[in-house]
mmCIF file of C-alpha atoms in Angstrom:
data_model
loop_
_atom_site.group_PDB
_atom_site.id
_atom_site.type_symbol
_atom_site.label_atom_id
_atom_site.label_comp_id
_atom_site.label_asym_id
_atom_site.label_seq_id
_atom_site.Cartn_x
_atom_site.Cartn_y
_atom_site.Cartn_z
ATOM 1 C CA UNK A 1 68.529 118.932 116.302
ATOM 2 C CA UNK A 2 71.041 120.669 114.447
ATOM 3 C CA UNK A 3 74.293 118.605 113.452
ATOM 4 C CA UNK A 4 76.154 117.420 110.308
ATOM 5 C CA UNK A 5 75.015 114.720 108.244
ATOM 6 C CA UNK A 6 77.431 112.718 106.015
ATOM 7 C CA UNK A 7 76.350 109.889 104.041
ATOM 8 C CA UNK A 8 76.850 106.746 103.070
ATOM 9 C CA UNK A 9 79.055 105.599 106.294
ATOM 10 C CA UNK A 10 80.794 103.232 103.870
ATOM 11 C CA UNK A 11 81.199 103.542 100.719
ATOM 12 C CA UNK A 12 82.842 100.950 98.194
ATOM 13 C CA UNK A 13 84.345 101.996 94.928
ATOM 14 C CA UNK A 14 85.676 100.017 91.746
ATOM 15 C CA UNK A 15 88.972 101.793 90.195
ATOM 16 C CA UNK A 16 88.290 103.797 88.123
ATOM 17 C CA UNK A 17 85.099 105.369 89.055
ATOM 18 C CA UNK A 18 83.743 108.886 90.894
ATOM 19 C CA UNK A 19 82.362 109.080 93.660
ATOM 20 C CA UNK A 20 80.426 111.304 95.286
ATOM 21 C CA UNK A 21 80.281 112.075 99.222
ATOM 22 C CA UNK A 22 77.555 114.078 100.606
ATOM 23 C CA UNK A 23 77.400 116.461 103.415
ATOM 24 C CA UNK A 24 74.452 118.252 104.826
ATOM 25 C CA UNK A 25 74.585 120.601 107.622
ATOM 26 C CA UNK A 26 71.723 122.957 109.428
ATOM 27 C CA UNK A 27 73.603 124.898 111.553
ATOM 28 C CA UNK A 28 73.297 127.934 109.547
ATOM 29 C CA UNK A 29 77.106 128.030 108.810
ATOM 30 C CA UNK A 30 78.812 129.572 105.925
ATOM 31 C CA UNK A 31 82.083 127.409 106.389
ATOM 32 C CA UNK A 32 82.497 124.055 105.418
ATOM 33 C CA UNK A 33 85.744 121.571 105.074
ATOM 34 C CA UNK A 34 86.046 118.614 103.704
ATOM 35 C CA UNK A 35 89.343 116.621 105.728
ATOM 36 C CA UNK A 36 90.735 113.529 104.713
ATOM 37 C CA UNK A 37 92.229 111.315 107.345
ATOM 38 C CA UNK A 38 94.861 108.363 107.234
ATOM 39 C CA UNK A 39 96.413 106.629 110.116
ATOM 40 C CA UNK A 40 99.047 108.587 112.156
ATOM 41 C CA UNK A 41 98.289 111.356 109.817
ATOM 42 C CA UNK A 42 95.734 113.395 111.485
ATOM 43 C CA UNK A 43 93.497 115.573 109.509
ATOM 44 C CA UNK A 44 94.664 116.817 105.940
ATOM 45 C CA UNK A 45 92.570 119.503 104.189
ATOM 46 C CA UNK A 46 91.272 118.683 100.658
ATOM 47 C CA UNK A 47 88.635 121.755 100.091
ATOM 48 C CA UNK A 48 86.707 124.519 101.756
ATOM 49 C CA UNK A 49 83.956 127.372 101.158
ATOM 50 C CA UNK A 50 83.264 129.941 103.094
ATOM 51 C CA UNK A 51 80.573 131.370 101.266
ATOM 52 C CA UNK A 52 78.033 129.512 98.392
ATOM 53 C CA UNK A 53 79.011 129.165 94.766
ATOM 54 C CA UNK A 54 82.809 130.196 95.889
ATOM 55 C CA UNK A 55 85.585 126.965 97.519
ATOM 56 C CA UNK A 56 88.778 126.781 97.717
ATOM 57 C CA UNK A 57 91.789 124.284 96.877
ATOM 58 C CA UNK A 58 93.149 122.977 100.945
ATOM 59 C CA UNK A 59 96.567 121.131 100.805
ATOM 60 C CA UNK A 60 95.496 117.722 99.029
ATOM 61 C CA UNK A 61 92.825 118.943 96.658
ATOM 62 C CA UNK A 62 94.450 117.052 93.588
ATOM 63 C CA UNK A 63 91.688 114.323 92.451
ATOM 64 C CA UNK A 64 89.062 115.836 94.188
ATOM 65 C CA UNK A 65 86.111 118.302 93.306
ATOM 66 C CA UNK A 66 83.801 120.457 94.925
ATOM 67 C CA UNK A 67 80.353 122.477 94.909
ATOM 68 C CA UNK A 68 78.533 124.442 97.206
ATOM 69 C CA UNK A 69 75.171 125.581 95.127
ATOM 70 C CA UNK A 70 73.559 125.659 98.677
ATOM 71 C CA UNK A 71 74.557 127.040 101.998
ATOM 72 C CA UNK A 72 73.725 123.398 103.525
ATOM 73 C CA UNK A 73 75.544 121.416 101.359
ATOM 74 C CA UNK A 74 78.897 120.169 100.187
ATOM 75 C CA UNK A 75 79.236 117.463 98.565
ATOM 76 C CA UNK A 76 82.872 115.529 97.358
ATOM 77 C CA UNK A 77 83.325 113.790 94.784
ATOM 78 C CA UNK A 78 86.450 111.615 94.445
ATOM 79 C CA UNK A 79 87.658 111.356 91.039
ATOM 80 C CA UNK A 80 89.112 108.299 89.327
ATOM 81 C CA UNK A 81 92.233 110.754 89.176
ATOM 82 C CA UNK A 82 93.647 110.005 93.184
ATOM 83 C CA UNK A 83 95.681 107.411 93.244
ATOM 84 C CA UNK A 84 94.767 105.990 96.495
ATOM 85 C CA UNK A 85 91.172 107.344 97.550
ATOM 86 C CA UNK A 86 90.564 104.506 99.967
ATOM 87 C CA UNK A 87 90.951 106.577 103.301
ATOM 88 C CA UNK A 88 88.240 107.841 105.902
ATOM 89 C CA UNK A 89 86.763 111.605 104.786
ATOM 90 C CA UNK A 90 85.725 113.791 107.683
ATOM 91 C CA UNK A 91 82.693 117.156 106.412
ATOM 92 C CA UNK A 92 83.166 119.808 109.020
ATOM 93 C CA UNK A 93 81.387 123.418 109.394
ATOM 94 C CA UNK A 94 82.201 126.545 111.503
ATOM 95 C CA UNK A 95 80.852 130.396 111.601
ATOM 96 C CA UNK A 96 82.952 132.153 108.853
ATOM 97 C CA UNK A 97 85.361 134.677 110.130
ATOM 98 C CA UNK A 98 85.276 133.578 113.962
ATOM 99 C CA UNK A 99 87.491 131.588 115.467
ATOM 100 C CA UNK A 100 85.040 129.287 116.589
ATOM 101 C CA UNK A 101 85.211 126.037 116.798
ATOM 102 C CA UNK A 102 83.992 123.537 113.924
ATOM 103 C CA UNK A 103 81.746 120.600 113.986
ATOM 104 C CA UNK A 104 81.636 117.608 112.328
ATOM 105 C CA UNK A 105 79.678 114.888 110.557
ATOM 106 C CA UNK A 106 80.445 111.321 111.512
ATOM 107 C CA UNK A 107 82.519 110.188 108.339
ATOM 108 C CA UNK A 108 82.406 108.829 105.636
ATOM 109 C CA UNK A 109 85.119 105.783 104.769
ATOM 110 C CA UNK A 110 85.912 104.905 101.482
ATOM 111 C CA UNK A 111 87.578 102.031 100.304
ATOM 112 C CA UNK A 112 88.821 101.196 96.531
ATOM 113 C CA UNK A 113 87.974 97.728 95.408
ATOM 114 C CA UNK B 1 104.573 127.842 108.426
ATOM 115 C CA UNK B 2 102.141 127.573 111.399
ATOM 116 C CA UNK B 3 102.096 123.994 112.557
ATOM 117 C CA UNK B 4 100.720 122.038 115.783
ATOM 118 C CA UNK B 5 102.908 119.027 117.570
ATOM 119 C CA UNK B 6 101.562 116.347 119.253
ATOM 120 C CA UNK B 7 104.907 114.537 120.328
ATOM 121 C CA UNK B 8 103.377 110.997 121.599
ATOM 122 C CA UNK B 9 101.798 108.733 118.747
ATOM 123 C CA UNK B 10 100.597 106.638 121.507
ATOM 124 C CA UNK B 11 99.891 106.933 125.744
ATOM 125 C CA UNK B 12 99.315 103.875 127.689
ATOM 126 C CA UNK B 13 97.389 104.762 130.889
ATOM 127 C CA UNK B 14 95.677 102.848 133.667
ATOM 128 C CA UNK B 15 92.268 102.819 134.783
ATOM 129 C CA UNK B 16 92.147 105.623 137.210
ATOM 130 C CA UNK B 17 95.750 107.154 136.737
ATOM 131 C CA UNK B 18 95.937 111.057 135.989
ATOM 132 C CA UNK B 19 96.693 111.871 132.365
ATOM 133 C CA UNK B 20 98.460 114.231 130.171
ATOM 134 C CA UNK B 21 98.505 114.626 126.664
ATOM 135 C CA UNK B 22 100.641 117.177 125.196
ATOM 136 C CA UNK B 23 100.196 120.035 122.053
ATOM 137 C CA UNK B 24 102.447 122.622 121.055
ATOM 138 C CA UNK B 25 102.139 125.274 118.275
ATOM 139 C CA UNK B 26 104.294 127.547 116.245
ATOM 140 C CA UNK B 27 102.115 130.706 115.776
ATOM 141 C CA UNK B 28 103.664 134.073 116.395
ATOM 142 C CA UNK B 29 100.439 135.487 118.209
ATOM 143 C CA UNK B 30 98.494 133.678 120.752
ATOM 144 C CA UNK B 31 95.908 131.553 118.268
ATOM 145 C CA UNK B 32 92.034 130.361 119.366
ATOM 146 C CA UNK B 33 93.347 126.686 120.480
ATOM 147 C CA UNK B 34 91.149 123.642 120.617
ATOM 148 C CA UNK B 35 91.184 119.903 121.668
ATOM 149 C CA UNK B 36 88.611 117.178 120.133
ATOM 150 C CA UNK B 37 88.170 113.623 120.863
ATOM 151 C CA UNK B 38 87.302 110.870 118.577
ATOM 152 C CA UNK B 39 86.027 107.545 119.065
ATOM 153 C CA UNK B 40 87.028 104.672 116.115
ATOM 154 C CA UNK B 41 85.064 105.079 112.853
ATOM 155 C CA UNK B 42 82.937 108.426 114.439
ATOM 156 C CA UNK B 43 83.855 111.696 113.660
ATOM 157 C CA UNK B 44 85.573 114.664 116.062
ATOM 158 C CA UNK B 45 83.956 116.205 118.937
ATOM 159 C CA UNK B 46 84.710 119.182 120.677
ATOM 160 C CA UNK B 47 86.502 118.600 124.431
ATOM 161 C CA UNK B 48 87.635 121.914 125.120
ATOM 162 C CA UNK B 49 88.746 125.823 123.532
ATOM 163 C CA UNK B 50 90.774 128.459 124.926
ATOM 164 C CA UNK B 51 90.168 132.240 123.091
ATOM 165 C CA UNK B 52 91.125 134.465 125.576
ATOM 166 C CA UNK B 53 91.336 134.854 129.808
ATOM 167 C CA UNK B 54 91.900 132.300 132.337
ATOM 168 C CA UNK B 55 94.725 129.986 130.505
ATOM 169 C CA UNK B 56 93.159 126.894 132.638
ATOM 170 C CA UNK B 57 90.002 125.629 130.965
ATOM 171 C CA UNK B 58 87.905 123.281 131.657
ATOM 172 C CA UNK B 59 85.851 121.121 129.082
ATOM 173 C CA UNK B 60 83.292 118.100 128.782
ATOM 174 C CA UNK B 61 83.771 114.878 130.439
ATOM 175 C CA UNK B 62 86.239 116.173 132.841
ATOM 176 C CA UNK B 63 89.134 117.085 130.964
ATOM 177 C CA UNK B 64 90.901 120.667 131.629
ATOM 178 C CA UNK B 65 93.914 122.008 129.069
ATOM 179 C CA UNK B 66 96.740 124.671 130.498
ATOM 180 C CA UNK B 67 97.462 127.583 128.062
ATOM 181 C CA UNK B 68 100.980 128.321 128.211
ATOM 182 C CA UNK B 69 102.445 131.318 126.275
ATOM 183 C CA UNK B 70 106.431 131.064 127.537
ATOM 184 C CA UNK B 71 106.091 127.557 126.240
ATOM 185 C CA UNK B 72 103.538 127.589 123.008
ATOM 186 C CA UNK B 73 102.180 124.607 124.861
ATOM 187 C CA UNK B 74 98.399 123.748 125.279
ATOM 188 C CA UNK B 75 98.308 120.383 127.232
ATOM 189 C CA UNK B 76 95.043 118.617 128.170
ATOM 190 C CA UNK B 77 94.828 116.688 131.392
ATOM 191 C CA UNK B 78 92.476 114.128 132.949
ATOM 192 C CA UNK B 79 92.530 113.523 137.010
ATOM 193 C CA UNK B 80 91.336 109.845 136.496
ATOM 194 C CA UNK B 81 90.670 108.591 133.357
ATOM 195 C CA UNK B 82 87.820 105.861 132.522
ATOM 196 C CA UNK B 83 88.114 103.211 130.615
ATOM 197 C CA UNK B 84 85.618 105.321 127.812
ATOM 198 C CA UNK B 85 88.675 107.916 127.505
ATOM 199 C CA UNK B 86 89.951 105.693 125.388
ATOM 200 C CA UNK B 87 90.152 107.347 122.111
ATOM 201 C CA UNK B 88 92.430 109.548 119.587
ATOM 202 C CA UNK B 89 92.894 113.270 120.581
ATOM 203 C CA UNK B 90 93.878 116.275 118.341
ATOM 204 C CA UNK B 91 94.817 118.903 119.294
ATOM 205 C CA UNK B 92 93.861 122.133 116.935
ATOM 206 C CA UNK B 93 94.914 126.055 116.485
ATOM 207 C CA UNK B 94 93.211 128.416 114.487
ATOM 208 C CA UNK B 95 95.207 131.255 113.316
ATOM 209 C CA UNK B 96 93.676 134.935 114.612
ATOM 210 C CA UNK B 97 92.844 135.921 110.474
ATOM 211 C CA UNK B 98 90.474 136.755 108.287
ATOM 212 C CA UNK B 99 89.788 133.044 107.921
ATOM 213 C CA UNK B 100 90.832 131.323 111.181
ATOM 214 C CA UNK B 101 92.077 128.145 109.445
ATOM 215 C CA UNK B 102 92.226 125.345 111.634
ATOM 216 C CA UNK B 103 95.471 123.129 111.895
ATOM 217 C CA UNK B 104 95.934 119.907 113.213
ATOM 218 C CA UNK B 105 98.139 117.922 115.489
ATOM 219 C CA UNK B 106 98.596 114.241 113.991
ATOM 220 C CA UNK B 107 97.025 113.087 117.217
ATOM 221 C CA UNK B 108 97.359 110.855 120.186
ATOM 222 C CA UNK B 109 95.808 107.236 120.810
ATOM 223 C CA UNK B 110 94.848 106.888 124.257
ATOM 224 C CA UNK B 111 94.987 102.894 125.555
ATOM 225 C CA UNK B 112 93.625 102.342 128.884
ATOM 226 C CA UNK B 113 94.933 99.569 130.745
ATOM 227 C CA UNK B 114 92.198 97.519 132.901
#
C-alpha cells in the first residue's frame, strides 16, 4: 500500500542534542512538508522540497535542517539550536504543481527531557 | 497575506445533533479548498476538497462542505454526528500558483456529548 511512513512515534531528547526525524513516502510525489504542530496552533510550516537535492525555508525553519538526496525521503533533524523542540511534527507529500491534496504520515512527537 | 479562519476553538455537540463547523479564507481568487480530520496523536486525513463545479461536496464518512464565494466561506456539515466524529478539524486552502501552498486554519475540537 502506498502511504507515508514517519518514524519513531515518540521520540525523547536530552537538551542539547540533534535529532533526526525520518519520513518515507512511496507515492511517487515530488512534494514533501515537514509541519510542526502545537496546541491551538494548527499546522506551522518548518521546510519543504518540491524537487530532490533542492528545499526550502517554510515560516519556522530556524533550528531545523533538511535533505532530500532521494525522491522518497525527508528526513528532519532538530537541532540543539530551537529553543523549545518538544512539540508533535507532522511529514506530508502532494503532486508538485497541482493543487491536490497532501497526505500525511502519522507523526512523530518529540519531547525535550 | 492569504490566511484561513476557523472562528470556534471548540464545538460541543450531541450524539445525533446536525453539525457545523465553520472556515473562511482571504484569497483574492477562488483557491483549491480542503477539510481534514484528525484523531489524537494520528496524523491528518483527507474529509473532503472542492477545485471547481458544484460548490456542495460531499466527502468520507458523511460529511458535505458548502463553497461560498459572496462569503469566502467553506463550512463543513454533518447531519448526525457519531460519537467517532469526535476529533480536531482543519480546514485548508491552497493558493491557485505555481506551488499551491497549503494554509491552515488553527482548527476546531469536536466534543460529542453522550
Amino acid at each position: 500500500d502506498g502511504g507515508i511512513t514517519q518514524s519513531p512515534k515518540y521520540l525523547f531528547r536530552k537538551e542539547g542534542q540533534n535529532v533526526t526525524l525520518s519520513c518515507e513516502q512511496n507515492l511517487n510525489h515530488d512534494a514533501m512538508y515537514w509541519y510542526r504542530q502545537d496546541p491551538g496552533q494548527g499546522l506551522r510550516l518548518i521546510y519543504y522540497s518540491q524537487i530532490v537535492n533542492d528545499f526550502q525555508k517554510g515560516d519556522i525553519a530556524e533550528g531545523y535542517s533538511v535533505s532530500r538526496e532521494k525522491k522518497e525521503s525527508f528526513p528532519l533533524t532538530v537541532t540543539s539550536a530551537q529553543k523549545n523542540p518538544t512539540a508533535f511534527y507532522l511529514c506530508a507529500s502532494k503532486v508538485k504543481g497541482q493543487g491536490t491534496e497532501a497526505f500525511f504520515g502519522q507523526g512523530t512527537r518529540l519531547t525535550v527531557v | 497575506a492569504q490566511s484561513v479562519t476557523q472562528p470556534d476553538i471548540h464545538i460541543t455537540v450531541s450524539e445525533g445533533a446536525s453539525l457545523e463547523l465553520r472556515c473562511n479564507y482571504s484569497y483574492g481568487a477562488t483557491p483549491y479548498l480542503f477539510w481534514y480530520v484528525q484523531s489524537p496523536g494520528q496524523g491528518l486525513q483527507l474529509l473532503l476538497k472542492y477545485f471547481s463545479g458544484d460548490t456542495l461536496v460531499q466527502g468520507i464518512k458523511g460529511f458535505e462542505a458548502e463553497f461560498k464565494r459572496s462569503q469566502s466561506s467553506f463550512n463543513l456539515r454533518k447531519p448526525s454526528v457519531h460519537w467517532s466524529d469526535a476529533a480536531e478539524y482543519f480546514c485548508a486552502v491552497a493558493k491557485r500558483d505555481s506551488n499551491y501552498q497549503l494554509i491552515w486554519g488553527a482548527g476546531t475540537k469536536l466534543i460529542i456529548k453522550p
